[in-house]
PDB file of C-alpha atoms in Angstrom:
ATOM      1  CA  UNK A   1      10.691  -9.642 -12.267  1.00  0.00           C
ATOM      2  CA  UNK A   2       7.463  -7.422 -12.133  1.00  0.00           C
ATOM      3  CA  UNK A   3       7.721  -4.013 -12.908  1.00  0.00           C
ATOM      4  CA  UNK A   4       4.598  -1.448 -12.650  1.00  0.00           C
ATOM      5  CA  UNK A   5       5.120   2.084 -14.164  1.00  0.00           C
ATOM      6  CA  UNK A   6       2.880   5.069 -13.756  1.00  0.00           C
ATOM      7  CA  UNK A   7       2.194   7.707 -16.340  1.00  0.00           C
ATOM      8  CA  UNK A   8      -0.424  10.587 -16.691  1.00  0.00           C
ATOM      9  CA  UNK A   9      -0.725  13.970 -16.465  1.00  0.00           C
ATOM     10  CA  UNK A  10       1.174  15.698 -13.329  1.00  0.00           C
ATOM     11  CA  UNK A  11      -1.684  18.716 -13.444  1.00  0.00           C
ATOM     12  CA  UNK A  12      -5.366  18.561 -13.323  1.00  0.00           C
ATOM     13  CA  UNK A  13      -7.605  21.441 -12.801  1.00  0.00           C
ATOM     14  CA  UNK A  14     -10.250  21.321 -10.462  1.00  0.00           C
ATOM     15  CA  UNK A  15     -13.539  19.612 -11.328  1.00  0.00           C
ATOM     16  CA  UNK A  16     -12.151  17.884 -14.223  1.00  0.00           C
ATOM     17  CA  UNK A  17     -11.154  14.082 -14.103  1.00  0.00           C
ATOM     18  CA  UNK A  18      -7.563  12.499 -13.265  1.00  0.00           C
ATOM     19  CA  UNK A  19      -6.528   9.862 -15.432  1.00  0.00           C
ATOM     20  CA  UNK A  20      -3.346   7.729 -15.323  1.00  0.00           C
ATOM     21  CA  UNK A  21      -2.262   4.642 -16.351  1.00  0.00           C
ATOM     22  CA  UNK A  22      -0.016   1.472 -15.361  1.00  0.00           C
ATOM     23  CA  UNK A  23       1.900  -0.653 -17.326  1.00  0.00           C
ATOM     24  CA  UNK A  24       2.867  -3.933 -16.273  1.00  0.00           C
ATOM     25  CA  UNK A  25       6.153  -5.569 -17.715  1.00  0.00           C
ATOM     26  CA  UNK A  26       7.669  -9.125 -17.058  1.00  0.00           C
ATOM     27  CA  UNK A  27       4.594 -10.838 -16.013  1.00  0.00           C
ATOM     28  CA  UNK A  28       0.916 -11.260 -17.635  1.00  0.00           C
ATOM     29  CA  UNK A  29      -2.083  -8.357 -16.508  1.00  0.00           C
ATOM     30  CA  UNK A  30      -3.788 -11.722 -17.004  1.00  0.00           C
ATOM     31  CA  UNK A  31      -3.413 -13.747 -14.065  1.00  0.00           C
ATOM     32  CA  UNK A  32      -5.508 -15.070 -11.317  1.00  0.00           C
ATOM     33  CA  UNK A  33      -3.449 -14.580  -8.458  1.00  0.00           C
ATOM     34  CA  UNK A  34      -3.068 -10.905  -8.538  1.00  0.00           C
ATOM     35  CA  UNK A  35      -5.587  -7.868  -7.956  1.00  0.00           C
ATOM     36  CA  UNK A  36      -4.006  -4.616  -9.800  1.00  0.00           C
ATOM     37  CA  UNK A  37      -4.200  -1.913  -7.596  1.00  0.00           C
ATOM     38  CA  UNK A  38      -4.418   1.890  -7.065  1.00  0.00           C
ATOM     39  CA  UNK A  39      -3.004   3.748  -4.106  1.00  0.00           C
ATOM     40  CA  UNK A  40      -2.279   7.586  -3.064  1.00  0.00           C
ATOM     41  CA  UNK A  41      -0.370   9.480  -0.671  1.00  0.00           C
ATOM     42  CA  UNK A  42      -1.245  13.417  -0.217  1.00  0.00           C
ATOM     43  CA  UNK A  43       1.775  15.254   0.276  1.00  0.00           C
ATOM     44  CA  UNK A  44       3.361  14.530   3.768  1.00  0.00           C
ATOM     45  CA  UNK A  45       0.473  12.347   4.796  1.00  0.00           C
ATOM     46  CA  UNK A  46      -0.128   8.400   4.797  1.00  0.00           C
ATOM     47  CA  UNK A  47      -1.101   6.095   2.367  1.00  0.00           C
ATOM     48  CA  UNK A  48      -4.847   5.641   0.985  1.00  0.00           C
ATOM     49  CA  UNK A  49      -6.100   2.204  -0.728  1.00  0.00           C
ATOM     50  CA  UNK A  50      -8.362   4.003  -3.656  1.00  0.00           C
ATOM     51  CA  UNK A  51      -9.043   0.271  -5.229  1.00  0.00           C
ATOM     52  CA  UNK A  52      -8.361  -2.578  -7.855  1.00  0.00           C
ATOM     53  CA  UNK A  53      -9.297  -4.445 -10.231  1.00  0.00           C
ATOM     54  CA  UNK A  54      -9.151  -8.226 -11.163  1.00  0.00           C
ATOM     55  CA  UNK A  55      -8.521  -9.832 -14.433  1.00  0.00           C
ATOM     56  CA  UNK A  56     -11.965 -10.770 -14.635  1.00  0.00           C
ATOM     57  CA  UNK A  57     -12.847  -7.172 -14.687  1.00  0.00           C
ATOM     58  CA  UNK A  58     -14.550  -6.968 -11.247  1.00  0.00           C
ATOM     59  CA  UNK A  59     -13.807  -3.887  -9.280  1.00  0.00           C
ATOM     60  CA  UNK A  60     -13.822  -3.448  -5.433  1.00  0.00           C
ATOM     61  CA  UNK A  61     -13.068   0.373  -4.576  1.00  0.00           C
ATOM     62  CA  UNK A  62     -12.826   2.494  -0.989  1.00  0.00           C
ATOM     63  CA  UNK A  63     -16.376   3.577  -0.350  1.00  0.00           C
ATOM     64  CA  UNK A  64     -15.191   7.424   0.283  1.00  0.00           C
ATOM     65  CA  UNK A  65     -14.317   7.361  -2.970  1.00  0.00           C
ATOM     66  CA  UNK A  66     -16.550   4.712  -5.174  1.00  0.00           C
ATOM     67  CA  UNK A  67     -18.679   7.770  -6.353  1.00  0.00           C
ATOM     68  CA  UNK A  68     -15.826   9.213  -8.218  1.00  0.00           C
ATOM     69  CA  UNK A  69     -13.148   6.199  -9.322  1.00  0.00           C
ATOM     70  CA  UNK A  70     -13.221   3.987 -12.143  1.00  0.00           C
ATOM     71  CA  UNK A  71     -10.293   1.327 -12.846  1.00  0.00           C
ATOM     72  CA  UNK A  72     -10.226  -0.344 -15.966  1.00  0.00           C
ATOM     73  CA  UNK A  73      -8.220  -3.125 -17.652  1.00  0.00           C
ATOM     74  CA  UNK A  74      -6.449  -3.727 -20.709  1.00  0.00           C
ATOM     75  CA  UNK A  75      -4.937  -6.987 -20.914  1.00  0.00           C
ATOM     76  CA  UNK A  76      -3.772  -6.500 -25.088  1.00  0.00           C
ATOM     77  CA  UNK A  77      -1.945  -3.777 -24.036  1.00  0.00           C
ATOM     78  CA  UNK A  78      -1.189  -5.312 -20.319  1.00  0.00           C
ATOM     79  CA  UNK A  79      -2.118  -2.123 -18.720  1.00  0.00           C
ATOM     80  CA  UNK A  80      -4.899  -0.630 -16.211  1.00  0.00           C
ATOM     81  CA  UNK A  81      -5.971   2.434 -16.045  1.00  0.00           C
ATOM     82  CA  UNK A  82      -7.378   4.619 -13.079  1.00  0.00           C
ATOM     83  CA  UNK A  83     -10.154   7.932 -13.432  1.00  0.00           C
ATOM     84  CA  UNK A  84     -11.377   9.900 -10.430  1.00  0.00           C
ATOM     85  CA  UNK A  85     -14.026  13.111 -11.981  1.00  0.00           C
ATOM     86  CA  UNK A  86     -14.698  15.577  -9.925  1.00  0.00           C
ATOM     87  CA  UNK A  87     -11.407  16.396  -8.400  1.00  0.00           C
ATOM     88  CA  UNK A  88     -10.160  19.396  -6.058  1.00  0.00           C
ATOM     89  CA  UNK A  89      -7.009  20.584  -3.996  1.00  0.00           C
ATOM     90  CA  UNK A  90      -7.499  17.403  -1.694  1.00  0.00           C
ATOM     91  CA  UNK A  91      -7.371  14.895  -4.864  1.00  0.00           C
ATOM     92  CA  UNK A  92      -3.575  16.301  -4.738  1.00  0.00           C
ATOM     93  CA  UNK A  93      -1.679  13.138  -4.203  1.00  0.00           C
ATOM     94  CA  UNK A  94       1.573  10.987  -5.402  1.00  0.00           C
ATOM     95  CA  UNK A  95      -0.647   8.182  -7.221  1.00  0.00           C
ATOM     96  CA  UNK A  96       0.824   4.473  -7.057  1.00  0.00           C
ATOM     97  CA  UNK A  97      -0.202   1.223  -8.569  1.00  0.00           C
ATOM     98  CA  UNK A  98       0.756  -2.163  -6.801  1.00  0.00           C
ATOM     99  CA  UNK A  99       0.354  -5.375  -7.645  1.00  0.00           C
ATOM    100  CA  UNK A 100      -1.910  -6.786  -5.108  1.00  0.00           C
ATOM    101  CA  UNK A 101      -1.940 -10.917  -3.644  1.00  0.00           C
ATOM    102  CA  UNK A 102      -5.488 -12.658  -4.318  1.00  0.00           C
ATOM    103  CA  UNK A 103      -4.450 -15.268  -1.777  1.00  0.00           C
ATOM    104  CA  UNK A 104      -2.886 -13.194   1.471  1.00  0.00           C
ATOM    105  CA  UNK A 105      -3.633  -9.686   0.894  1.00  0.00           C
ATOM    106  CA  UNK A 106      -0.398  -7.625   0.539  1.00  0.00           C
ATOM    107  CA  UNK A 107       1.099  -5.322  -2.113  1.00  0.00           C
ATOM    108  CA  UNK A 108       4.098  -6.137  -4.350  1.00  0.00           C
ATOM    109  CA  UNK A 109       5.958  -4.785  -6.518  1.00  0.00           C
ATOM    110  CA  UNK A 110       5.031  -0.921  -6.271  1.00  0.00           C
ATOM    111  CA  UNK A 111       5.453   1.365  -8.784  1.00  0.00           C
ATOM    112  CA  UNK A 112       7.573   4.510  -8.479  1.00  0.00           C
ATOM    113  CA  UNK A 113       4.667   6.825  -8.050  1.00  0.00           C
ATOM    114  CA  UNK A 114       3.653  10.017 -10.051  1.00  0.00           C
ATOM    115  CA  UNK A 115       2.767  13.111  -8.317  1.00  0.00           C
ATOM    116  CA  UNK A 116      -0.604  14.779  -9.519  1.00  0.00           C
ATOM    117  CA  UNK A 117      -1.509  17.720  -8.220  1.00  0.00           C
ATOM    118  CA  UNK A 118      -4.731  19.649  -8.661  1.00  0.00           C
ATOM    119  CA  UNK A 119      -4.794  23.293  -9.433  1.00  0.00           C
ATOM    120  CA  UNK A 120      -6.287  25.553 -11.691  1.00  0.00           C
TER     121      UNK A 120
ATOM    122  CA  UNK B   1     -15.218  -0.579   9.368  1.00  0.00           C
ATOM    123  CA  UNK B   2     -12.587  -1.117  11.448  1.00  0.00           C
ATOM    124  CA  UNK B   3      -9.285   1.578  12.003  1.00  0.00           C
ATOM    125  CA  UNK B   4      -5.275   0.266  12.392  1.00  0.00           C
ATOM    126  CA  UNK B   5      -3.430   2.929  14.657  1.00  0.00           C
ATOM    127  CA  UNK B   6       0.276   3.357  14.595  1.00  0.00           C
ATOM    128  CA  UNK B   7       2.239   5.702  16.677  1.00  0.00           C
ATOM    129  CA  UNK B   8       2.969   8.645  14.933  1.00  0.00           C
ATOM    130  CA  UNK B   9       7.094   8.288  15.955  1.00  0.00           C
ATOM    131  CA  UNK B  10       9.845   6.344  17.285  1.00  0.00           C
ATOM    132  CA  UNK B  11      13.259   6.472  18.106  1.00  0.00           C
ATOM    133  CA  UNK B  12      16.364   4.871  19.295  1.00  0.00           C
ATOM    134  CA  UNK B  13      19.712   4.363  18.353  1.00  0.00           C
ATOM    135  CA  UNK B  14      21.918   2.444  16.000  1.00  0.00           C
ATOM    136  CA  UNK B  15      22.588  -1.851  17.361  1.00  0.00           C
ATOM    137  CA  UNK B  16      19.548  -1.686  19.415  1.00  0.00           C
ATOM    138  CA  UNK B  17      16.012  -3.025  19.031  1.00  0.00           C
ATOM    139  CA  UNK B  18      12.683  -0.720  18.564  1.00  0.00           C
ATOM    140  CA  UNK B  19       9.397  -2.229  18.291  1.00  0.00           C
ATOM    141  CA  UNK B  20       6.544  -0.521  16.066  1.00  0.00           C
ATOM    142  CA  UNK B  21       2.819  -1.583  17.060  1.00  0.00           C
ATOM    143  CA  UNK B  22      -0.248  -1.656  15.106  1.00  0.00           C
ATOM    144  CA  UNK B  23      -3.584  -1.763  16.863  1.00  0.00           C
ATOM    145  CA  UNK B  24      -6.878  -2.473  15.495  1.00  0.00           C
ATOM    146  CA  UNK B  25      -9.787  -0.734  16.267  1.00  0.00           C
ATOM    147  CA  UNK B  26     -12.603  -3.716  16.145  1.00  0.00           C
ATOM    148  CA  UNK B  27     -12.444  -6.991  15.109  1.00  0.00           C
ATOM    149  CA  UNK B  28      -9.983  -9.464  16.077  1.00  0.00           C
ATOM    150  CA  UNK B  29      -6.407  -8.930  14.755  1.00  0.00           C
ATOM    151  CA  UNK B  30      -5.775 -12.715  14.490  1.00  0.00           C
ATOM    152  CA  UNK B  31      -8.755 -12.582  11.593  1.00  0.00           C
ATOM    153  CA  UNK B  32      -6.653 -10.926   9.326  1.00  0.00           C
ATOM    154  CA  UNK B  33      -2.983 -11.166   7.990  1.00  0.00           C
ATOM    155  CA  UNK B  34      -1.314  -8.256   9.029  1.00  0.00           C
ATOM    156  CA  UNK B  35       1.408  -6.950   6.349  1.00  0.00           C
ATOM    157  CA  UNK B  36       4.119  -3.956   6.989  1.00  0.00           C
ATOM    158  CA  UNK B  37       5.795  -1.268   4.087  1.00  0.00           C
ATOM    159  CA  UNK B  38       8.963   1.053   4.314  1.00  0.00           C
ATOM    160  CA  UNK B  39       9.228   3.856   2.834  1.00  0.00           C
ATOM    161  CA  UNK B  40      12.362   5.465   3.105  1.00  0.00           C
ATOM    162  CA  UNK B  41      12.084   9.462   1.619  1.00  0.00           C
ATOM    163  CA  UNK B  42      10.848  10.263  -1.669  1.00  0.00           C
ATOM    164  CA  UNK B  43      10.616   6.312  -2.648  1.00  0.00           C
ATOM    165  CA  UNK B  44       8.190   3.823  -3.062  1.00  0.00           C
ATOM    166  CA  UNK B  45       6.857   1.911  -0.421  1.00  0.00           C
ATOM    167  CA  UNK B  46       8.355  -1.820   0.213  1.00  0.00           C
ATOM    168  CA  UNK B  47       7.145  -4.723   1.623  1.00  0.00           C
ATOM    169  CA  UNK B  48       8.911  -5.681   5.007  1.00  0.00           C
ATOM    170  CA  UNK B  49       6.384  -8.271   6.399  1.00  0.00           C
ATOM    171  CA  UNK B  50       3.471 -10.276   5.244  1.00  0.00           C
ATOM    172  CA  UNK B  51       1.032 -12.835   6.715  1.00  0.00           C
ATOM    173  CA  UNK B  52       2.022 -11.503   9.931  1.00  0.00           C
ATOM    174  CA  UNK B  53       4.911 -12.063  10.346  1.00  0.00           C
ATOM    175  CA  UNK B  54       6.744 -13.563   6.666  1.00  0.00           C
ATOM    176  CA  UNK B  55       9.506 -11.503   4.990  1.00  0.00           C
ATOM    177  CA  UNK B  56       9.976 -11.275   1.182  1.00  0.00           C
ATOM    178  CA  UNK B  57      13.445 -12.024  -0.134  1.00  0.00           C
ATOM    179  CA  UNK B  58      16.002 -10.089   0.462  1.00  0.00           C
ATOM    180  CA  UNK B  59      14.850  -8.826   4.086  1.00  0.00           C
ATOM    181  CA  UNK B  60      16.889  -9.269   6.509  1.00  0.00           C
ATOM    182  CA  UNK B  61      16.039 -11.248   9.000  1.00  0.00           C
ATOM    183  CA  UNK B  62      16.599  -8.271  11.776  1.00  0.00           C
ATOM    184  CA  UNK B  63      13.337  -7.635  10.874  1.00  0.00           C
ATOM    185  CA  UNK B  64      10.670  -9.397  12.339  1.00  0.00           C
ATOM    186  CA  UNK B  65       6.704  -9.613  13.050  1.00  0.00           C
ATOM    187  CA  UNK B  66       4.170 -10.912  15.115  1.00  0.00           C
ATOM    188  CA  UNK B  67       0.715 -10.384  16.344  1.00  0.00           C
ATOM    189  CA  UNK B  68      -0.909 -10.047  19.891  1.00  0.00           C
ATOM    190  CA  UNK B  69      -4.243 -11.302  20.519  1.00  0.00           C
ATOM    191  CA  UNK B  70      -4.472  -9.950  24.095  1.00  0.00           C
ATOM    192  CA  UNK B  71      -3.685  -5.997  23.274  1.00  0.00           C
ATOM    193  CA  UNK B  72      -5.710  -6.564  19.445  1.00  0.00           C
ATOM    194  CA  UNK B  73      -2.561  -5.544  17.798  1.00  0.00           C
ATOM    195  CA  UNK B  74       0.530  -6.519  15.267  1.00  0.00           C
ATOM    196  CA  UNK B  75       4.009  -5.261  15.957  1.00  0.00           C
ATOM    197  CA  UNK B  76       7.039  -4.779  13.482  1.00  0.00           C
ATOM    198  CA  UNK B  77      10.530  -5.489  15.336  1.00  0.00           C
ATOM    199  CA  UNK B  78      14.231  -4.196  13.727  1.00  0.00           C
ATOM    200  CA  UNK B  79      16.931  -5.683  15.794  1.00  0.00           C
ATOM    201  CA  UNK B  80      20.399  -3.961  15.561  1.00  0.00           C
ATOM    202  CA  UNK B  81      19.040  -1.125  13.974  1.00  0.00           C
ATOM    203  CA  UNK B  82      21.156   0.176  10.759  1.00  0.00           C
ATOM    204  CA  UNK B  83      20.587   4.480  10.030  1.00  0.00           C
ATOM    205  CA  UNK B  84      19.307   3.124   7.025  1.00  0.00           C
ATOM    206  CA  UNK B  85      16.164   1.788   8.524  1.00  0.00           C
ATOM    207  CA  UNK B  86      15.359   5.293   9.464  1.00  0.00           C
ATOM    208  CA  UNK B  87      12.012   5.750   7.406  1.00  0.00           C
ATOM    209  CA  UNK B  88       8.452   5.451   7.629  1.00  0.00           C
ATOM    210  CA  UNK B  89       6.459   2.490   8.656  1.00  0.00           C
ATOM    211  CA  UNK B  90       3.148   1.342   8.097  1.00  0.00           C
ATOM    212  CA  UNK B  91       0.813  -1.740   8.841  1.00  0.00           C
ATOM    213  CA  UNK B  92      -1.916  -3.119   6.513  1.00  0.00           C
ATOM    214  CA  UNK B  93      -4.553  -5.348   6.958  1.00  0.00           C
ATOM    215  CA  UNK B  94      -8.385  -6.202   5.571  1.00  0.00           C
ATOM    216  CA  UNK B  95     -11.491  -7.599   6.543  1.00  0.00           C
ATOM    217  CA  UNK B  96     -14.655  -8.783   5.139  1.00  0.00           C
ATOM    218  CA  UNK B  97     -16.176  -4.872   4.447  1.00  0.00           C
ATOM    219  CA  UNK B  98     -13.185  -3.143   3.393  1.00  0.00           C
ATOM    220  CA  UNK B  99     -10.446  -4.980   1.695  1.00  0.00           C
ATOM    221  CA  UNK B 100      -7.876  -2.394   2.427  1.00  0.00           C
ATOM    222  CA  UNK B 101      -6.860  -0.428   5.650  1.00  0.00           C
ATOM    223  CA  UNK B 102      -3.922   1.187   6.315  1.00  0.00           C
ATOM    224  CA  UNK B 103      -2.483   2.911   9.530  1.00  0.00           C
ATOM    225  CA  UNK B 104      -1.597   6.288   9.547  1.00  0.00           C
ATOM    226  CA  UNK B 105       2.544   5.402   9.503  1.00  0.00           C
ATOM    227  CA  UNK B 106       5.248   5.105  12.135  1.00  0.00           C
ATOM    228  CA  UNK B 107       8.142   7.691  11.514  1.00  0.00           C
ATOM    229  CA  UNK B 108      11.397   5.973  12.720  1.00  0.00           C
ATOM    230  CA  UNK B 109      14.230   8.024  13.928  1.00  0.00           C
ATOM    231  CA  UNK B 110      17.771   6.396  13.907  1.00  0.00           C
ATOM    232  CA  UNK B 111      20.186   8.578  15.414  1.00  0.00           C
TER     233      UNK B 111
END
């Protein structure tokens, strides 16, 4: 059974960049089938798609944000990684990854979510 | 690029049935697979319904889907309706330009 984990800092300060990470147990980073994903949730609000990755390395990412996110994969290490730069107060956010279907386009298993929030 | 809107809240009691729509702003809602997530307070979302109207393992089967060509929306449907399906709701779908859309959420009140 897939598990995803998040893990990062839980404070950023404004203007600096957010990194966190995902690590993938009981299946392979590796596979075709699945896009590894990125996802938020501001505090009380609903959930933004931020972007993924494949395991080719090609990146698709939401176009308010594509000036600001990079996702990267490490398959050795079967993890991915997200960075948004430039971040302020609205960046604030529980940050999930998902697992994302190639074939019909929904998300499973999500992580348990890691609250960042941005403040100086 | 095209919007999904939910309403905001719902409500009914426990044993009956309450229907949760999901209506697309352009584009035709039979284009797309239309998938739905619960998130019950301070957890992870979970996947309810996908390709319309297909639940995972381990959903019960009170929970159902479908789409409706006529009012360009999906709907999510919980028969006999437990206090443990009180949570948030929300529909996902895709197109062409944006792979990812989700609506705002459905809060569902079980009392």
């Amino acid at each position: 059974q897939v598990q995803l984990q998040e893990s990062g800092p839980g404070l950023v300060k404004p203007s600096q960049t957010l990194s966190l990470t995902c690590t993938v147990s009981g299946g392979s980073i590796s596979s075709g089938d699945y896009y590894w994903s990125w996802i938020r949730q501001p505090p009380g609000k609903g959930l933004e798609w931020i972007g993924y990755i494949y395991y080719s390395g090609s990146t698709y990412y939401n176009p308010s944000l594509t000036s600001r996110v990079t996702i990267s994969l490490y398959t050795s290490r079967n993890q991915f990684s997200l960075k948004l730069s430039s971040v302020t107060a609205a960046d604030t956010a529980v940050y999930y990854c998902a697992r994302y279907y190639y074939d019909s386009n929904w998300f499973d298993p999500w992580g348990q979510g890691t609250l960042v929030t941005v403040s100086s | 690029n095209f919007m999904l809107t939910q309403p905001h809240s719902v409500s009914e009691s426990p044993g009956k049935t309450v229907t949760i729509s999901c209506t697309r702003s352009s584009g035709s809602i039979a284009s797309n697979y239309v998938q739905w997530y619960q998130q019950r307070p301070g957890s992870s979302p979970t996947t309810m319904i996908y390709e319309d109207n297909q639940r995972p393992s381990g959903v019960p089967d009170r929970f159902s889907g479908s789409i409706d060509s006529s009012s360009n929306s999906a709907s999510l449907t919980i028969s006999g309706l437990k206090t443990e399906d009180e949570a948030d709701y929300y529909c996902q779908s895709y197109d062409n330009s944006i792979p990812v859309v989700f609506g705002g959420g459905t809060k569902l009140t079980v009392l």
